[in-house]
Coordinates of C-alpha atoms in Angstrom, one line a residue:
Chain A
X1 CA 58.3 27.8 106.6
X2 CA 60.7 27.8 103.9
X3 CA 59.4 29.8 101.0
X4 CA 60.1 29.6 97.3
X5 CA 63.2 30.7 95.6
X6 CA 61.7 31.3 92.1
X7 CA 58.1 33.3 93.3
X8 CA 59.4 33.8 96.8
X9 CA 55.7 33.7 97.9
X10 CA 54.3 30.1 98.5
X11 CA 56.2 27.6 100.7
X12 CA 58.7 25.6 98.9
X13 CA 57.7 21.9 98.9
X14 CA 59.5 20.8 95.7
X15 CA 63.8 20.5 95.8
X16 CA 65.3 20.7 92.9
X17 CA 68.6 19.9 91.7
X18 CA 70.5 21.6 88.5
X19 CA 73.7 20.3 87.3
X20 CA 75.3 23.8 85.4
X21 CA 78.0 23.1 82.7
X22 CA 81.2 22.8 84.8
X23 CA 79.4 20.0 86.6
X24 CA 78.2 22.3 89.6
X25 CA 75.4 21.3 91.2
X26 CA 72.6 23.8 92.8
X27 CA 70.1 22.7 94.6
X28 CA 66.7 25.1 95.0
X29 CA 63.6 24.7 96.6
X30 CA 59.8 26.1 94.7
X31 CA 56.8 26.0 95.3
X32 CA 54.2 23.5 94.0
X33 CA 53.0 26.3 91.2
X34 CA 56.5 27.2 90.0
X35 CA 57.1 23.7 89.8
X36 CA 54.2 22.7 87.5
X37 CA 54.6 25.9 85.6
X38 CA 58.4 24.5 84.7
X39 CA 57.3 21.0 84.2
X40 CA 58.9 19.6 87.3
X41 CA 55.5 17.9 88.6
X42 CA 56.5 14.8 86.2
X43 CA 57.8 13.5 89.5
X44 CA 55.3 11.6 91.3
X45 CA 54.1 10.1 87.4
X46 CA 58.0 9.4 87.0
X47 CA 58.0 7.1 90.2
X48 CA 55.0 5.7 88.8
X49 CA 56.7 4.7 85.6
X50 CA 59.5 3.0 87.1
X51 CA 57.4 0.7 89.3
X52 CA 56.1 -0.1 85.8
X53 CA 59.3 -0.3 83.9
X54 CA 60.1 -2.4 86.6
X55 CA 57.5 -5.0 86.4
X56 CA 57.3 -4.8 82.5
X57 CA 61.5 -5.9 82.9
X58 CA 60.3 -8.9 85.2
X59 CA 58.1 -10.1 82.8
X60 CA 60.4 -10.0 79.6
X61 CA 62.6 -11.7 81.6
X62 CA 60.7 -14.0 83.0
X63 CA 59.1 -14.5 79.6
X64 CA 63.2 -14.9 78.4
X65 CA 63.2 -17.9 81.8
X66 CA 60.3 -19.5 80.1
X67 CA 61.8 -20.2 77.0
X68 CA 64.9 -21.3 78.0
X69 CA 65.4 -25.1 77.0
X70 CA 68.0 -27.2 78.7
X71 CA 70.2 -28.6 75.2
X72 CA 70.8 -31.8 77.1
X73 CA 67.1 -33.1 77.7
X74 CA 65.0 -30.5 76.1
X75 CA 63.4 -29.7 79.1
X76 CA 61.8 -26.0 79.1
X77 CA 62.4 -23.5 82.0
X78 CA 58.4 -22.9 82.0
X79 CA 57.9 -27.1 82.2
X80 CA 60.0 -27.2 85.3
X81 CA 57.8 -23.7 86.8
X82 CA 55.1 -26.3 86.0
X83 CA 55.9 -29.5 87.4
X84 CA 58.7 -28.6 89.8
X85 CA 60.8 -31.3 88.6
X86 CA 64.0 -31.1 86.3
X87 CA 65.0 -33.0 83.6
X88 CA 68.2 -34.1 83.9
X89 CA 71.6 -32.8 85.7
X90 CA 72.9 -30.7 82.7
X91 CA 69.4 -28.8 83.9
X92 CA 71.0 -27.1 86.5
X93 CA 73.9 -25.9 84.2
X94 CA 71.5 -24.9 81.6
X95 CA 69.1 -23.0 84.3
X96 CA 71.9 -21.8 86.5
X97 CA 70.9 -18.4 87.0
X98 CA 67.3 -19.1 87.8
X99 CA 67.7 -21.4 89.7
X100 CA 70.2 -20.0 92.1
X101 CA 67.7 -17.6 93.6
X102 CA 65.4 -20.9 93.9
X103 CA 67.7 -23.1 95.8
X104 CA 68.7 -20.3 97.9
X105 CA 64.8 -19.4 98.9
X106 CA 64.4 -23.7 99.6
X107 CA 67.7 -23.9 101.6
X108 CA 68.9 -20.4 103.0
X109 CA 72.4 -21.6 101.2
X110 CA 73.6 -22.1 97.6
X111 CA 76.5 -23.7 98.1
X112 CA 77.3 -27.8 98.7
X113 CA 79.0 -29.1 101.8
X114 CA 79.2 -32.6 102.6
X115 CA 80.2 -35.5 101.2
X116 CA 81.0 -35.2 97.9
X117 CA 81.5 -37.8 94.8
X118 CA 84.5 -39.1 94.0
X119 CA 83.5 -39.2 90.5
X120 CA 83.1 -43.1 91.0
X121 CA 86.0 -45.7 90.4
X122 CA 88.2 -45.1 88.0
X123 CA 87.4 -48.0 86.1
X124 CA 83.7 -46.6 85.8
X125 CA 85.0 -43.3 84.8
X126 CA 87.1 -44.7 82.0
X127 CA 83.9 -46.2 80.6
X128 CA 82.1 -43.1 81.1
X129 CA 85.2 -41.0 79.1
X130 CA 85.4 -43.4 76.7
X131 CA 81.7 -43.6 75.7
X132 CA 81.5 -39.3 75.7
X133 CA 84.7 -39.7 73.3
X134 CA 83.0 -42.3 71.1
X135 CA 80.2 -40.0 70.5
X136 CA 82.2 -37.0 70.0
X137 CA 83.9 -39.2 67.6
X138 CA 80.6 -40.1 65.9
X139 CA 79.8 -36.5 65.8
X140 CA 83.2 -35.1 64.0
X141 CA 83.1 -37.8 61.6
X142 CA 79.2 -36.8 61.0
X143 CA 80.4 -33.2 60.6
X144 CA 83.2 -34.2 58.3
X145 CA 86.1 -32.7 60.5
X146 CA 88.6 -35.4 60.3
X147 CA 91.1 -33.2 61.7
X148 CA 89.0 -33.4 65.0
X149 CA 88.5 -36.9 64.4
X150 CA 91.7 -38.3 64.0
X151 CA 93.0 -36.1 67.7
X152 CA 89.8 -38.0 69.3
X153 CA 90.6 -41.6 67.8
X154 CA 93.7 -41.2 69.2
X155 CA 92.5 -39.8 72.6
X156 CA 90.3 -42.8 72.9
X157 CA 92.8 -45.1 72.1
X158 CA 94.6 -44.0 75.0
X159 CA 92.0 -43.7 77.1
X160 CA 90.8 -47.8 76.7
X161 CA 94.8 -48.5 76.7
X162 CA 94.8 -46.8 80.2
Chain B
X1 CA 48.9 -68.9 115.3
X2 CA 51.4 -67.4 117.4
X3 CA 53.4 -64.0 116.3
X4 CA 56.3 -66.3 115.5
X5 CA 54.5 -67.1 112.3
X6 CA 55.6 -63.4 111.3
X7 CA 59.1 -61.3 111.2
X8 CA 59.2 -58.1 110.8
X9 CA 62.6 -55.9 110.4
X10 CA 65.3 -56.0 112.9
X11 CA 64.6 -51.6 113.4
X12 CA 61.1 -52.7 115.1
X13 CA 62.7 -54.6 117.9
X14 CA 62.4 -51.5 120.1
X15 CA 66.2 -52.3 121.5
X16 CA 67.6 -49.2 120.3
X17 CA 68.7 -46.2 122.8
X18 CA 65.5 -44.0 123.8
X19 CA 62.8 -46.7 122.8
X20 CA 60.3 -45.9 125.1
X21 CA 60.1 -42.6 123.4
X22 CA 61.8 -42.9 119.8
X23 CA 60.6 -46.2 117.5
X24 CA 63.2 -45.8 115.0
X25 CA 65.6 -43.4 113.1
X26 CA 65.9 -43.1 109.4
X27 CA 68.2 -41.9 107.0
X28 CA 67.8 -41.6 103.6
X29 CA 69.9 -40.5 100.5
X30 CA 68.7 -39.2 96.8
X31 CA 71.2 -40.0 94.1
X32 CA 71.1 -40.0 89.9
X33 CA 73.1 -41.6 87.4
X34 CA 75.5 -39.2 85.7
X35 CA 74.2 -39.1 82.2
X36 CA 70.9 -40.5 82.5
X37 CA 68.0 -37.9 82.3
X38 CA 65.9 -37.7 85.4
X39 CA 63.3 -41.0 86.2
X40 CA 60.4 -38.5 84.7
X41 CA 62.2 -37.9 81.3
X42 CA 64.2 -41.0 81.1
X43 CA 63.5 -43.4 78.5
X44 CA 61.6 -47.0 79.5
X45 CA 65.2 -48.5 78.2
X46 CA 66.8 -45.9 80.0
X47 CA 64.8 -47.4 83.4
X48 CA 65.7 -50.7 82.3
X49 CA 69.2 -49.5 82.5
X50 CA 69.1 -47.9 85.4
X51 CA 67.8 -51.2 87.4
X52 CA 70.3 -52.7 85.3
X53 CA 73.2 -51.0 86.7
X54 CA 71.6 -51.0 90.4
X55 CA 71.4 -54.7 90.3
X56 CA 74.6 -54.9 89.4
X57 CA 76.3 -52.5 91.5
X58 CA 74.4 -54.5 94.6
X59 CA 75.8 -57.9 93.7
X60 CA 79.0 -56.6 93.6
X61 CA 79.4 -54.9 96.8
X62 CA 78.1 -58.4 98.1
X63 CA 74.6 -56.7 98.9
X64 CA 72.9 -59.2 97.2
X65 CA 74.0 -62.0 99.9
X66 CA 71.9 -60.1 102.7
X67 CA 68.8 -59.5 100.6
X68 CA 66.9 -59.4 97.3
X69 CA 66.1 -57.5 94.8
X70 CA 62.6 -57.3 93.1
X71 CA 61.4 -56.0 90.1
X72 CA 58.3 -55.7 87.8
X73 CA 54.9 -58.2 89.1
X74 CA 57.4 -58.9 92.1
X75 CA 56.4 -55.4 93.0
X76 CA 52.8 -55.6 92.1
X77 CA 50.0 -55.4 94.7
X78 CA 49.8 -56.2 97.0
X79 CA 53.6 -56.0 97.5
X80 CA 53.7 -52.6 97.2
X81 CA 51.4 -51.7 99.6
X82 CA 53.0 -54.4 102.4
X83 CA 56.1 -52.8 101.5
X84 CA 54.8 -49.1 102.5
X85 CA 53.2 -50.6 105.3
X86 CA 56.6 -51.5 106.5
X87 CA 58.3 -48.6 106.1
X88 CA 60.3 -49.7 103.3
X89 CA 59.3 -47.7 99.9
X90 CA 57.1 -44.9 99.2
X91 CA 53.5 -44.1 97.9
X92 CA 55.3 -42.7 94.8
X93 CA 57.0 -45.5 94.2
X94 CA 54.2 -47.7 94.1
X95 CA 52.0 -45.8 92.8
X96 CA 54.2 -45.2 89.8
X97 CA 54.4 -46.7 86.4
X98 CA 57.6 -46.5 85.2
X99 CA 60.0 -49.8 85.5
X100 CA 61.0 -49.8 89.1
X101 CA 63.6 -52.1 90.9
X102 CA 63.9 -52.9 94.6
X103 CA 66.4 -54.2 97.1
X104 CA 65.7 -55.0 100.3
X105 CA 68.3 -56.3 102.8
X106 CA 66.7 -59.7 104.9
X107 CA 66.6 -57.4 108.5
X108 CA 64.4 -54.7 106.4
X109 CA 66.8 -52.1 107.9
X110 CA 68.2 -51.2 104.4
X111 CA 66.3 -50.5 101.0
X112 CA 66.6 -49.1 98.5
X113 CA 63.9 -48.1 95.1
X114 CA 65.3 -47.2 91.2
X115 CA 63.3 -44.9 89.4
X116 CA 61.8 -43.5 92.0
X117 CA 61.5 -39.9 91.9
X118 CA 65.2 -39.7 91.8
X119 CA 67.1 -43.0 90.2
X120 CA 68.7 -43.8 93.5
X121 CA 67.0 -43.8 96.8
X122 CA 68.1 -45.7 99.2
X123 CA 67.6 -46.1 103.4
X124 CA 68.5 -47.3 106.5
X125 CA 66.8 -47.5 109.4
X126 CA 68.0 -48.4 113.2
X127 CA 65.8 -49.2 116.1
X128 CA 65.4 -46.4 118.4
X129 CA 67.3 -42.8 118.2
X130 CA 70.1 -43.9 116.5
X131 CA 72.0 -41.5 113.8
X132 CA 75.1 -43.5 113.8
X133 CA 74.0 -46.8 113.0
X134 CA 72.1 -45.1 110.3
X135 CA 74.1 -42.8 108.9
X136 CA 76.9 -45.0 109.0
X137 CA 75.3 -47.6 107.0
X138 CA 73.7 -45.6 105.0
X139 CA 77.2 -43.9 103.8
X140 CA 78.3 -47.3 103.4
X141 CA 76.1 -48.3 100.7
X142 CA 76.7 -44.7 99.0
X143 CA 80.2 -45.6 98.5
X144 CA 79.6 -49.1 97.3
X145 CA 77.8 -47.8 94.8
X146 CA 79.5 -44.7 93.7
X147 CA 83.0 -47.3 93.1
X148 CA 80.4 -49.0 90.7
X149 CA 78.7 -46.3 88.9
X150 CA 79.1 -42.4 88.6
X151 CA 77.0 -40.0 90.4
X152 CA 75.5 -36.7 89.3
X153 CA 77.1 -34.4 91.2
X154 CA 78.2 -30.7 90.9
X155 CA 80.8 -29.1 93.2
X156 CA 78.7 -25.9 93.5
X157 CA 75.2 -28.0 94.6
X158 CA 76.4 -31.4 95.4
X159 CA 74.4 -34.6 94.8
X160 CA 71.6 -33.2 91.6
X161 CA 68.4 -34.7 92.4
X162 CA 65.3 -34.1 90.2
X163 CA 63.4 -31.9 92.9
X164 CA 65.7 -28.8 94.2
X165 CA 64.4 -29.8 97.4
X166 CA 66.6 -32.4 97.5
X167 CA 69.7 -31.4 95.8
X168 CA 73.1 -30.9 97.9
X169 CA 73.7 -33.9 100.5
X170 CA 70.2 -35.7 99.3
X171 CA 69.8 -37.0 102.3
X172 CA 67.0 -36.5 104.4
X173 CA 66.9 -37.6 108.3
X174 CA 64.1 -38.2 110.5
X175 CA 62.7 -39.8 113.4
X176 CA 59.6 -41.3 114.6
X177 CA 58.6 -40.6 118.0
X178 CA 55.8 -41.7 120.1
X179 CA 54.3 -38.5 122.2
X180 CA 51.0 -39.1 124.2
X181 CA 51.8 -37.4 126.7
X182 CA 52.5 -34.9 125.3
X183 CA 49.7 -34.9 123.6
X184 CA 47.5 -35.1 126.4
X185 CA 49.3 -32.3 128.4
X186 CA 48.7 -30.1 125.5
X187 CA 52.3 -29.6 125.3
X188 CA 52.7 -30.6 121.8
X189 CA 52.0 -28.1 119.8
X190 CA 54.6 -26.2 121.8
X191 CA 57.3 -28.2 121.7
X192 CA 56.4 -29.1 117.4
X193 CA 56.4 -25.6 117.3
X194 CA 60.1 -25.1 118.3
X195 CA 60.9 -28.0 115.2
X196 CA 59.4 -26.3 113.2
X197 CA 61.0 -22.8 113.8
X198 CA 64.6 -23.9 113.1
X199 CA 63.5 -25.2 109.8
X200 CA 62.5 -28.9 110.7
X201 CA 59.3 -30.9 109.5
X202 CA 57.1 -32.9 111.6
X203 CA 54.7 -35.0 109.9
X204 CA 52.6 -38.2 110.7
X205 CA 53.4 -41.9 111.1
X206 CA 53.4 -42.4 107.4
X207 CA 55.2 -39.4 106.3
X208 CA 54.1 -36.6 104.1
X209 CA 50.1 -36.0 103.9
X210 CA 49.7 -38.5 106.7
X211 CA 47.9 -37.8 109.3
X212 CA 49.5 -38.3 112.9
X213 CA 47.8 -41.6 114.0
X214 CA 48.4 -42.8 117.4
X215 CA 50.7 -39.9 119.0
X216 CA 53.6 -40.8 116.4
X217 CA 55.2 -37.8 115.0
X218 CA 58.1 -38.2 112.1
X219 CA 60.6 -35.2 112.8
X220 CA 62.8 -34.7 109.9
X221 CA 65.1 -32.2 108.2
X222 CA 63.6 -29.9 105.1
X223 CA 66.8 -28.1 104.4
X224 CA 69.5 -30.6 102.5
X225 CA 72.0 -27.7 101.0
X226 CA 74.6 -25.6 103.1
X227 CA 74.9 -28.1 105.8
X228 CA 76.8 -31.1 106.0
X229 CA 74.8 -34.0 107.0
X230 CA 76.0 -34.5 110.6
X231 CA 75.3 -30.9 110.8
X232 CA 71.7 -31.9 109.9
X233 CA 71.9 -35.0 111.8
X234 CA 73.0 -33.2 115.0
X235 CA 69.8 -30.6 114.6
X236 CA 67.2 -33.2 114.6
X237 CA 69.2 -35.3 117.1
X238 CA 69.3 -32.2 119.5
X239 CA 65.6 -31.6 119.4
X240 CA 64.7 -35.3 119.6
X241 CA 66.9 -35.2 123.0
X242 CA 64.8 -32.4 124.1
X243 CA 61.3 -33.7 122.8
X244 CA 61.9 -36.9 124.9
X245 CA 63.1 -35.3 127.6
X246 CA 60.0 -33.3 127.4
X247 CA 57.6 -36.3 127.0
X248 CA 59.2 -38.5 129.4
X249 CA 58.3 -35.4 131.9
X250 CA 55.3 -34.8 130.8
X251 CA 54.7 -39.2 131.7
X252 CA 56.2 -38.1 135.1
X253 CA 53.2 -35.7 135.7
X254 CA 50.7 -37.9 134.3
X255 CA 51.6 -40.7 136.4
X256 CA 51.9 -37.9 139.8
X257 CA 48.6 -36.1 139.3
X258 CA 46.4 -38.4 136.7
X259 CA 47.5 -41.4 137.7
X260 CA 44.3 -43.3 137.5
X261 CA 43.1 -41.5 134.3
X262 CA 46.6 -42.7 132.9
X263 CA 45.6 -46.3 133.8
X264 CA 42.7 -46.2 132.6
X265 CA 43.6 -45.5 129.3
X266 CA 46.2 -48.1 128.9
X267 CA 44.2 -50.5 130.2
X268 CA 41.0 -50.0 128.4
X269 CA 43.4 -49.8 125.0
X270 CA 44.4 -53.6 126.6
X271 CA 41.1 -54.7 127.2
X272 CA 39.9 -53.9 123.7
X273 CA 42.8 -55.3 122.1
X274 CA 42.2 -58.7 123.8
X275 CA 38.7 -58.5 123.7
X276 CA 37.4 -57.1 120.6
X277 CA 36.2 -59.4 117.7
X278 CA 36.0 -57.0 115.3
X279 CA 39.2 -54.7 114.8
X280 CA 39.9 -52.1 111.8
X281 CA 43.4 -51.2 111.4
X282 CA 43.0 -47.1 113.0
X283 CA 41.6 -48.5 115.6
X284 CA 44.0 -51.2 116.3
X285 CA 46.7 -48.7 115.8
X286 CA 45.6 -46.0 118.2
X287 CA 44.5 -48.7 120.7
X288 CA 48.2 -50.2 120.3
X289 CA 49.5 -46.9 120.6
X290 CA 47.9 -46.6 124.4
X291 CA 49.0 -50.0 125.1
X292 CA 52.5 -49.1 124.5
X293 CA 52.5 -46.2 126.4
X294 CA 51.1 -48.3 129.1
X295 CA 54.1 -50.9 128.8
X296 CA 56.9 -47.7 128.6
X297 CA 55.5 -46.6 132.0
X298 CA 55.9 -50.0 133.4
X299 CA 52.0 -50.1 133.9
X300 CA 51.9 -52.8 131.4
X301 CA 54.3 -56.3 132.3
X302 CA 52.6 -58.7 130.1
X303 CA 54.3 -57.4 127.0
X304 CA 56.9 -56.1 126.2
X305 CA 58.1 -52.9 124.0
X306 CA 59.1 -54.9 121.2
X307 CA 55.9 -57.2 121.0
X308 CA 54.4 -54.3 120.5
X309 CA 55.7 -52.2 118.2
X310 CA 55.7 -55.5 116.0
X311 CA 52.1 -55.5 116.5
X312 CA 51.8 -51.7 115.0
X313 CA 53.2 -53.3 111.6
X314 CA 51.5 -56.8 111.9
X315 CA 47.9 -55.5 111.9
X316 CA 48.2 -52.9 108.9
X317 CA 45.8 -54.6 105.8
X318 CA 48.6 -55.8 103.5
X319 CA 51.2 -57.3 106.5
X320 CA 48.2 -58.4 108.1
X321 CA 47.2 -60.8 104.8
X322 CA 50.6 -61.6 103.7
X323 CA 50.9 -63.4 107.3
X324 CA 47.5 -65.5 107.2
X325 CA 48.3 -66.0 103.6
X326 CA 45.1 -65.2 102.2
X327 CA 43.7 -62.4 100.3
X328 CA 40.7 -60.8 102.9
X329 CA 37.8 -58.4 102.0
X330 CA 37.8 -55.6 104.3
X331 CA 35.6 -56.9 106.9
X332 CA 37.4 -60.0 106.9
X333 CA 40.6 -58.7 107.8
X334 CA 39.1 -56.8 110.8
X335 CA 37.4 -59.9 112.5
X336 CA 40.6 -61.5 111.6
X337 CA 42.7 -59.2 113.1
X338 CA 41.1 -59.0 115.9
X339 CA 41.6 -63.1 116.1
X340 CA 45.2 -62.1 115.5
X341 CA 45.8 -59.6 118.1
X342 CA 44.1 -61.2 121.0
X343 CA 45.7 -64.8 120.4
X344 CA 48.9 -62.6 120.6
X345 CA 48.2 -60.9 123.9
X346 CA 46.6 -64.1 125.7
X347 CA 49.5 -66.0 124.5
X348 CA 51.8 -64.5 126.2

């Protein structure tokens, strides 16, 4: 039986460690007594606390997950916990983080093999590049940023001359 | 009336390899429109458009010379409900009310429904246990369609579907097997039990929720991202191998040491089917079911495989009235059925 290094008396159950000012540590062993007497029974309340802290930082940020809204479709991260379904593809951008630990649970993998899009004919991607320039177009000219405006005439002009 | 009077799609004719264990194989893929929210959020003009584009996309890959397309009353009941019956859409799709669209090629071995849960779900299914008639076909359309329209995809999680179930290859592969003798050894569980533990489903003759009528189990993949698909396909394709070989053992004992009971079965599930007047469609299924177990074991010479798994389809309610051409309460269809089925065995 170890006894304690403060009272020399009882048997030392608690270790503690002290870090001096040149950054040496020394580690001592007390008794239950001395260490309630100097304060250092916080410890089992401490773990305690940090099971709570713990828990209280899930739910902020699972609180923060609810309220996240995807910008494309204006689906909410809480609608999704609801229904299971997302709203559209920019959903998985806009949810990314939360639902990586998601996909990985479903699938035991994150990461896409397999066949993969080509991104479609070119034909149908000019359409597509053309339309998203049109309404980025729409949306400088809206915004009064001719600047912007003229550089993305031009870019569609090329685009549909393509 | 003689069976003649109906077709039913070329992936019944039980001429595909393993028939006298496997009825058919199925693969499906999920896809979505880049730029088009999800069917659920989408717009009623945004589901016009997504037919629009389908429709489209079809005729010009020359789809549309095989098959039709059908949309609106055309999928109305009961429509809908002859086209679960056959294997060819789902419950959700029928059941749902957005604007849907349809293709279906004239063999019913490919389909495909917009706006179901995803925009684009399409199949193909081959008779017997066949992943490379399947897949093969099934890639085949994918790519017709992807040089006419542009997928939602992401290089991190593949093909984006609206369930993350789905997501990565969106495809989803199965098989429908027929196991009574398994069933009746007791072996089943065991060997269902070995699907399931490397991550596979096993459902009933109708997919999910259904209940396993008849001895059919549907073995399909649950898992769609960090494999590649013939990495999926060969998982399911190895355990069907071992499931029949398992089954067609498990008909080796049963015809060594329960011979007679074996006999019986089959051909009390024959004499009902030719005798009964009055037939509900369970019934008629499970009592087809032992009359094509009967015909795999060479008990049965009078039909043959494919007359019979024709038969599983035929009887349903919807296929049943769509091929007298009349619209039958429920009590008509099963004395009617019953008319139908024996004038097919007789007739043989």
């Amino acid at each position: 039986m170890k006894l304690c290094d403060l009272c020399g008396k009882s048997e030392a159950t608690v270790k503690v460690s002290q870090l001096d000012k040149d950054g040496k540590v020394t580690e001592i062993s007390i008794c239950a007594e001395c260490a309630r007497q100097r304060g250092f029974t916080e410890v089992e309340k401490l773990k305690a606390n940090v099971a709570e802290i713990i828990t209280e930082l899930k739910n902020r940020i699972d609180e923060g997950d609810s309220k996240l809204i995807c910008q494309t479709c204006g689906l909410s991260y809480a609608e999704f916990k609801k229904q299971g379904r997302l709203g559209c593809a920019d959903c998985y951008v806009s949810f990314h983080d939360q639902l990586v630990p998601l996909i990985r649970r479903i699938h035991d993998a994150v990461q896409h093999v397999g066949r993969t899009a080509s991104g479609g004919r070119k034909q149908a991607q000019q359409k597509m590049n053309a339309h998203r320039l049109r309404q980025a177009l729409s949306g400088a000219i809206q915004d009064e940023d001719y600047e912007k405006a003229a550089a993305l005439r031009d870019q569609l002009k090329r685009t549909e001359e393509e | 009336m003689n069976q003649n009077d109906a077709t039913v799609g070329r992936w019944l004719a039980a001429n595909g390899p393993e028939a006298d264990v496997v009825l058919s194989t199925r693969v499906r893929l999920a896809r979505n429109v880049a730029e088009v929210p999800f069917t659920h959020r989408a717009t009623p003009a945004d589901h016009e458009q997504t037919i629009e584009v389908a429709r489209w996309a079809l005729a010009d890959s020359g789809y549309m010379d095989s098959g039709k397309f059908l949309e609106g009353d055309e999928l109305a009941e009961p429509q809908g409900q002859y086209l679960i019956e056959r294997h060819l859409a789902s419950p959700d799709f029928v059941a749902s009310k957005a604007k849907r669209g349809f293709y279906v090629s004239n063999d019913e071995t490919t389909s495909l429904m917009v706006n179901e849960e995803d925009h684009l779900r399409f199949q193909v299914l081959a008779s017997g246990l066949d992943f490379p008639e399947a897949f093969t076909a099934a890639a085949a359309l994918d790519e017709k369609l992807e040089g006419q329209l542009q997928y939602a995809f992401s290089p991190e999680f593949g093909f984006l579907t609206a369930c993350p179930t789905n997501l990565g290859t969106g495809m989803r592969a199965s098989v429908l097997v027929h196991l009574p003798a398994l069933v009746i050894t007791r072996e089943i569980e065991k060997v269902l039990r070995g699907a399931l533990h490397i991550g596979l489903a096993v459902r009933g003759l109708y997919g999910e929720g259904s209940e396993t009528k008849g001895n059919f189990f549907q073995i399909s993949n649950q898992k769609t991202v960090g494999q590649t698909e013939w990495e999926i396909i060969e998982t399911i394709a190895d355990i069907s191998r071992q499931v029949i070989t398992y089954e067609r053992k498990a008909r080796e004992y049963l015809m060594k040491k329960l011979r007679v009971e074996v006999e019986d079965k089959v051909f009390r599930s024959l004499g009902l089917l030719k005798g009964a007047r009055v037939l509900s469609s369970d019934e008629a299924i499970n009592l087809i079911a032992g009359l094509r177990l009967g015909v795999a074991l060479g008990i049965v010479n009078e039909v043959n495989l494919e007359q019979v798994t024709r038969l599983m389809v035929l009887v349903r309610p919807a296929n049943l009235q769509a091929m007298l051409g009349e619209k039958l309460s429920a009590a008509e269809r099963d004395e009617r059925r019953a008319t139908f089925v024996r004038e097919t065995l007789v007739h043989q």
